[in-house]
mmCIF file with all atom_site columns, C-alpha atoms in Angstrom:
data_model
loop_
_atom_site.group_PDB
_atom_site.id
_atom_site.type_symbol
_atom_site.label_atom_id
_atom_site.label_alt_id
_atom_site.label_comp_id
_atom_site.label_asym_id
_atom_site.label_entity_id
_atom_site.label_seq_id
_atom_site.pdbx_PDB_ins_code
_atom_site.Cartn_x
_atom_site.Cartn_y
_atom_site.Cartn_z
_atom_site.occupancy
_atom_site.B_iso_or_equiv
_atom_site.pdbx_formal_charge
_atom_site.auth_seq_id
_atom_site.auth_comp_id
_atom_site.auth_asym_id
_atom_site.auth_atom_id
_atom_site.pdbx_PDB_model_num
ATOM 1   C CA . MET A 1 1   ? 6.542   -16.579 -7.324  1.00 0.00 ? 194 MET A CA 1
ATOM 2   C CA . GLN A 1 2   ? 6.336   -13.566 -5.042  1.00 0.00 ? 195 GLN A CA 1
ATOM 3   C CA . ARG A 1 3   ? 4.184   -13.011 -2.000  1.00 0.00 ? 196 ARG A CA 1
ATOM 4   C CA . LEU A 1 4   ? 2.782   -9.478  -2.084  1.00 0.00 ? 197 LEU A CA 1
ATOM 5   C CA . THR A 1 5   ? -0.276  -7.730  -0.774  1.00 0.00 ? 198 THR A CA 1
ATOM 6   C CA . LEU A 1 6   ? -2.127  -5.315  -3.027  1.00 0.00 ? 199 LEU A CA 1
ATOM 7   C CA . ASP A 1 7   ? -0.849  -2.369  -0.972  1.00 0.00 ? 200 ASP A CA 1
ATOM 8   C CA . GLU A 1 8   ? 2.768   -3.507  -1.366  1.00 0.00 ? 201 GLU A CA 1
ATOM 9   C CA . TYR A 1 9   ? 2.306   -3.975  -5.111  1.00 0.00 ? 202 TYR A CA 1
ATOM 10  C CA . LEU A 1 10  ? 0.760   -0.532  -5.510  1.00 0.00 ? 203 LEU A CA 1
ATOM 11  C CA . GLY A 1 11  ? 3.605   0.947   -3.467  1.00 0.00 ? 204 GLY A CA 1
ATOM 12  C CA . LEU A 1 12  ? 6.155   -0.627  -5.804  1.00 0.00 ? 205 LEU A CA 1
ATOM 13  C CA . HIS A 1 13  ? 4.422   1.094   -8.719  1.00 0.00 ? 206 HIS A CA 1
ATOM 14  C CA . GLY A 1 14  ? 4.130   4.476   -6.981  1.00 0.00 ? 207 GLY A CA 1
ATOM 15  C CA . VAL A 1 15  ? 0.343   4.530   -6.678  1.00 0.00 ? 208 VAL A CA 1
ATOM 16  C CA . SER A 1 16  ? -0.193  3.497   -3.072  1.00 0.00 ? 209 SER A CA 1
ATOM 17  C CA . LEU A 1 17  ? -2.270  6.536   -2.098  1.00 0.00 ? 210 LEU A CA 1
ATOM 18  C CA . PRO A 1 18  ? -5.986  6.422   -2.959  1.00 0.00 ? 211 PRO A CA 1
ATOM 19  C CA . ILE A 1 19  ? -5.834  10.004  -4.271  1.00 0.00 ? 212 ILE A CA 1
ATOM 20  C CA . SER A 1 20  ? -3.158  11.887  -6.159  1.00 0.00 ? 213 SER A CA 1
ATOM 21  C CA . ASP A 1 21  ? -0.656  13.940  -4.172  1.00 0.00 ? 214 ASP A CA 1
ATOM 22  C CA . TYR A 1 22  ? -0.119  16.335  -7.065  1.00 0.00 ? 215 TYR A CA 1
ATOM 23  C CA . THR A 1 23  ? -1.429  19.420  -5.256  1.00 0.00 ? 216 THR A CA 1
ATOM 24  C CA . LEU A 1 24  ? 0.383   18.933  -1.939  1.00 0.00 ? 217 LEU A CA 1
ATOM 25  C CA . ASP A 1 25  ? 3.148   21.386  -2.772  1.00 0.00 ? 218 ASP A CA 1
ATOM 26  C CA . LYS A 1 26  ? 1.040   23.710  -4.940  1.00 0.00 ? 219 LYS A CA 1
ATOM 27  C CA . CYS A 1 27  ? -1.330  25.215  -2.387  1.00 0.00 ? 220 CYS A CA 1
ATOM 28  C CA . ARG A 1 28  ? 0.571   28.309  -1.267  1.00 0.00 ? 221 ARG A CA 1
ATOM 29  C CA . PHE A 1 29  ? -0.621  31.499  -2.880  1.00 0.00 ? 222 PHE A CA 1
ATOM 30  C CA . PRO A 1 30  ? 0.332   34.493  -0.726  1.00 0.00 ? 223 PRO A CA 1
ATOM 31  C CA . HIS A 1 31  ? -1.747  37.011  -2.692  1.00 0.00 ? 224 HIS A CA 1
ATOM 32  C CA . GLY A 1 32  ? -4.407  34.641  -3.982  1.00 0.00 ? 225 GLY A CA 1
ATOM 33  C CA . LEU A 1 33  ? -5.132  33.653  -7.550  1.00 0.00 ? 226 LEU A CA 1
ATOM 34  C CA . SER A 1 34  ? -6.985  35.411  -10.303 1.00 0.00 ? 227 SER A CA 1
ATOM 35  C CA . GLU A 1 35  ? -10.053 33.700  -11.755 1.00 0.00 ? 228 GLU A CA 1
ATOM 36  C CA . ARG A 1 36  ? -8.114  32.679  -14.836 1.00 0.00 ? 229 ARG A CA 1
ATOM 37  C CA . GLN A 1 37  ? -5.322  31.177  -12.706 1.00 0.00 ? 230 GLN A CA 1
ATOM 38  C CA . LYS A 1 38  ? -7.917  29.301  -10.616 1.00 0.00 ? 231 LYS A CA 1
ATOM 39  C CA . ARG A 1 39  ? -9.535  27.776  -13.699 1.00 0.00 ? 232 ARG A CA 1
ATOM 40  C CA . THR A 1 40  ? -6.161  26.790  -15.139 1.00 0.00 ? 233 THR A CA 1
ATOM 41  C CA . PHE A 1 41  ? -5.090  25.301  -11.826 1.00 0.00 ? 234 PHE A CA 1
ATOM 42  C CA . GLN A 1 42  ? -8.336  23.319  -11.461 1.00 0.00 ? 235 GLN A CA 1
ATOM 43  C CA . ARG A 1 43  ? -8.049  22.011  -15.012 1.00 0.00 ? 236 ARG A CA 1
ATOM 44  C CA . ASP A 1 44  ? -4.446  20.972  -14.386 1.00 0.00 ? 237 ASP A CA 1
ATOM 45  C CA . VAL A 1 45  ? -5.340  19.253  -11.105 1.00 0.00 ? 238 VAL A CA 1
ATOM 46  C CA . GLN A 1 46  ? -8.239  17.374  -12.697 1.00 0.00 ? 239 GLN A CA 1
ATOM 47  C CA . LYS A 1 47  ? -6.013  16.220  -15.555 1.00 0.00 ? 240 LYS A CA 1
ATOM 48  C CA . HIS A 1 48  ? -3.355  14.899  -13.180 1.00 0.00 ? 241 HIS A CA 1
ATOM 49  C CA . ALA A 1 49  ? -5.921  13.303  -10.855 1.00 0.00 ? 242 ALA A CA 1
ATOM 50  C CA . ALA A 1 50  ? -7.527  11.453  -13.772 1.00 0.00 ? 243 ALA A CA 1
ATOM 51  C CA . ALA A 1 51  ? -4.135  10.249  -15.005 1.00 0.00 ? 244 ALA A CA 1
ATOM 52  C CA . TYR A 1 52  ? -3.235  9.063   -11.498 1.00 0.00 ? 245 TYR A CA 1
ATOM 53  C CA . GLN A 1 53  ? -6.517  7.167   -11.141 1.00 0.00 ? 246 GLN A CA 1
ATOM 54  C CA . GLU A 1 54  ? -5.992  5.497   -14.529 1.00 0.00 ? 247 GLU A CA 1
ATOM 55  C CA . LYS A 1 55  ? -2.477  4.470   -13.532 1.00 0.00 ? 248 LYS A CA 1
ATOM 56  C CA . ARG A 1 56  ? -3.720  3.138   -10.169 1.00 0.00 ? 249 ARG A CA 1
ATOM 57  C CA . ALA A 1 57  ? -6.593  1.223   -11.771 1.00 0.00 ? 250 ALA A CA 1
ATOM 58  C CA . ALA A 1 58  ? -4.190  -0.288  -14.323 1.00 0.00 ? 251 ALA A CA 1
ATOM 59  C CA . ALA A 1 59  ? -1.851  -1.387  -11.514 1.00 0.00 ? 252 ALA A CA 1
ATOM 60  C CA . ILE A 1 60  ? -4.763  -3.000  -9.641  1.00 0.00 ? 253 ILE A CA 1
ATOM 61  C CA . ARG A 1 61  ? -5.874  -4.839  -12.793 1.00 0.00 ? 254 ARG A CA 1
ATOM 62  C CA . GLU A 1 62  ? -2.290  -5.973  -13.393 1.00 0.00 ? 255 GLU A CA 1
ATOM 63  C CA . TYR A 1 63  ? -2.014  -7.251  -9.800  1.00 0.00 ? 256 TYR A CA 1
ATOM 64  C CA . GLU A 1 64  ? -5.284  -9.175  -10.131 1.00 0.00 ? 257 GLU A CA 1
ATOM 65  C CA . HIS A 1 65  ? -4.088  -10.659 -13.431 1.00 0.00 ? 258 HIS A CA 1
ATOM 66  C CA . LEU A 1 66  ? -0.749  -11.726 -11.926 1.00 0.00 ? 259 LEU A CA 1
ATOM 67  C CA . VAL A 1 67  ? -2.584  -13.329 -9.005  1.00 0.00 ? 260 VAL A CA 1
ATOM 68  C CA . ALA A 1 68  ? -4.876  -15.189 -11.418 1.00 0.00 ? 261 ALA A CA 1
ATOM 69  C CA . VAL A 1 69  ? -1.909  -16.388 -13.482 1.00 0.00 ? 262 VAL A CA 1
ATOM 70  C CA . GLY A 1 70  ? -0.027  -17.449 -10.357 1.00 0.00 ? 263 GLY A CA 1
ATOM 71  C CA . GLU A 1 71  ? 3.035   -15.205 -10.594 1.00 0.00 ? 264 GLU A CA 1
ATOM 72  C CA . ILE A 1 72  ? 2.052   -13.441 -7.371  1.00 0.00 ? 265 ILE A CA 1
ATOM 73  C CA . VAL A 1 73  ? 0.549   -15.093 -4.327  1.00 0.00 ? 266 VAL A CA 1
ATOM 74  C CA . PRO A 1 74  ? -1.303  -12.705 -2.018  1.00 0.00 ? 267 PRO A CA 1
ATOM 75  C CA . LYS A 1 75  ? -0.213  -12.765 1.602   1.00 0.00 ? 268 LYS A CA 1
ATOM 76  C CA . ASP A 1 76  ? -2.779  -13.949 4.086   1.00 0.00 ? 269 ASP A CA 1
ATOM 77  C CA . ARG A 1 77  ? -3.545  -12.326 7.426   1.00 0.00 ? 270 ARG A CA 1
ATOM 78  C CA . ILE A 1 78  ? -1.229  -14.558 9.446   1.00 0.00 ? 271 ILE A CA 1
ATOM 79  C CA . GLN A 1 79  ? 1.818   -13.745 7.335   1.00 0.00 ? 272 GLN A CA 1
ATOM 80  C CA . VAL A 1 80  ? 1.054   -10.017 7.396   1.00 0.00 ? 273 VAL A CA 1
ATOM 81  C CA . THR A 1 81  ? 0.660   -10.218 11.183  1.00 0.00 ? 274 THR A CA 1
ATOM 82  C CA . ILE A 1 82  ? 3.972   -12.059 11.574  1.00 0.00 ? 275 ILE A CA 1
ATOM 83  C CA . GLU A 1 83  ? 5.765   -9.498  9.406   1.00 0.00 ? 276 GLU A CA 1
ATOM 84  C CA . ARG A 1 84  ? 4.234   -6.597  11.304  1.00 0.00 ? 277 ARG A CA 1
ATOM 85  C CA . ALA A 1 85  ? 5.213   -8.182  14.630  1.00 0.00 ? 278 ALA A CA 1
ATOM 86  C CA . LYS A 1 86  ? 8.731   -9.000  13.490  1.00 0.00 ? 279 LYS A CA 1
ATOM 87  C CA . PHE A 1 87  ? 9.687   -5.872  11.548  1.00 0.00 ? 280 PHE A CA 1
ATOM 88  C CA . GLY A 1 88  ? 7.484   -3.167  13.106  1.00 0.00 ? 281 GLY A CA 1
ATOM 89  C CA . HIS A 1 89  ? 8.688   -0.577  15.600  1.00 0.00 ? 282 HIS A CA 1
ATOM 90  C CA . PRO A 1 90  ? 7.990   -1.701  19.187  1.00 0.00 ? 283 PRO A CA 1
ATOM 91  C CA . ASP A 1 91  ? 6.343   1.627   20.090  1.00 0.00 ? 284 ASP A CA 1
ATOM 92  C CA . ASN A 1 92  ? 3.811   1.330   17.265  1.00 0.00 ? 285 ASN A CA 1
ATOM 93  C CA . ALA A 1 93  ? 0.348   0.238   18.444  1.00 0.00 ? 286 ALA A CA 1
ATOM 94  C CA . SER A 1 94  ? -0.211  -1.999  15.400  1.00 0.00 ? 287 SER A CA 1
ATOM 95  C CA . THR A 1 95  ? 3.088   -3.777  16.081  1.00 0.00 ? 288 THR A CA 1
ATOM 96  C CA . GLN A 1 96  ? 2.113   -4.367  19.695  1.00 0.00 ? 289 GLN A CA 1
ATOM 97  C CA . ALA A 1 97  ? -1.280  -5.712  18.600  1.00 0.00 ? 290 ALA A CA 1
ATOM 98  C CA . ALA A 1 98  ? 0.350   -8.026  16.048  1.00 0.00 ? 291 ALA A CA 1
ATOM 99  C CA . ARG A 1 99  ? 2.686   -9.364  18.735  1.00 0.00 ? 292 ARG A CA 1
ATOM 100 C CA . ARG A 1 100 ? -0.255  -10.025 21.056  1.00 0.00 ? 293 ARG A CA 1
ATOM 101 C CA . VAL A 1 101 ? -2.068  -11.889 18.271  1.00 0.00 ? 294 VAL A CA 1
ATOM 102 C CA . CYS A 1 102 ? 1.033   -13.989 17.579  1.00 0.00 ? 295 CYS A CA 1
ATOM 103 C CA . GLU A 1 103 ? 1.391   -14.825 21.266  1.00 0.00 ? 296 GLU A CA 1
ATOM 104 C CA . LYS A 1 104 ? -2.287  -15.744 21.490  1.00 0.00 ? 297 LYS A CA 1
ATOM 105 C CA . ARG A 1 105 ? -1.964  -18.075 18.487  1.00 0.00 ? 298 ARG A CA 1
ATOM 106 C CA . HIS A 1 106 ? 1.374   -19.501 19.714  1.00 0.00 ? 299 HIS A CA 1
ATOM 107 C CA . ILE A 1 107 ? 3.358   -18.187 16.745  1.00 0.00 ? 300 ILE A CA 1
ATOM 108 C CA . ASP A 1 108 ? 7.059   -17.581 17.357  1.00 0.00 ? 301 ASP A CA 1
ATOM 109 C CA . TRP A 1 109 ? 7.326   -14.291 15.472  1.00 0.00 ? 302 TRP A CA 1
ATOM 110 C CA . GLU A 1 110 ? 10.806  -13.450 16.807  1.00 0.00 ? 303 GLU A CA 1
ATOM 111 C CA . ASN A 1 111 ? 12.478  -16.508 15.269  1.00 0.00 ? 304 ASN A CA 1
ATOM 112 C CA . TYR A 1 112 ? 10.262  -16.980 12.226  1.00 0.00 ? 305 TYR A CA 1
ATOM 113 C CA . THR A 1 113 ? 12.487  -17.148 9.140   1.00 0.00 ? 306 THR A CA 1
ATOM 114 C CA . ASP A 1 114 ? 10.751  -19.667 6.888   1.00 0.00 ? 307 ASP A CA 1
ATOM 115 C CA . TRP A 1 115 ? 9.230   -17.134 4.458   1.00 0.00 ? 308 TRP A CA 1
ATOM 116 C CA . GLU A 1 116 ? 9.835   -19.131 1.263   1.00 0.00 ? 309 GLU A CA 1
ATOM 117 C CA . THR A 1 117 ? 8.030   -22.290 2.354   1.00 0.00 ? 310 THR A CA 1
ATOM 118 C CA . TYR A 1 118 ? 5.338   -20.511 4.319   1.00 0.00 ? 311 TYR A CA 1
ATOM 119 C CA . VAL A 1 119 ? 2.030   -22.324 4.010   1.00 0.00 ? 312 VAL A CA 1
ATOM 120 C CA . SER A 1 120 ? -1.248  -20.825 5.115   1.00 0.00 ? 313 SER A CA 1
ATOM 121 C CA . ALA A 1 121 ? -2.584  -22.340 8.314   1.00 0.00 ? 314 ALA A CA 1
ATOM 122 C CA . SER A 1 122 ? -6.204  -21.671 7.370   1.00 0.00 ? 315 SER A CA 1
#
């Protein structure tokens, strides 16, 4: 039984971004494109974007199925906050906020090591 958030699961399957990054390195055209090249490029981009969305949707359905079966247990907010406080960079604003939340709720995030037997407090 693993504890994973949906974002972590999607990251493991390479579909963590909400949109495809297929065109990130294909946008430099020093002399422009002809109309035919534009149409071909748009068709290619649409094909890859649709394939990416199908793959992402399949990964989300698979995650939901694994949660329903019980093979994966989704992390709750407290565990995500503890992990962010413990493993985040101290200069990061979200890490600082997570540490403040842990201090407010009297959670010892620095010495927390009991990840396997973690039980939700809520």
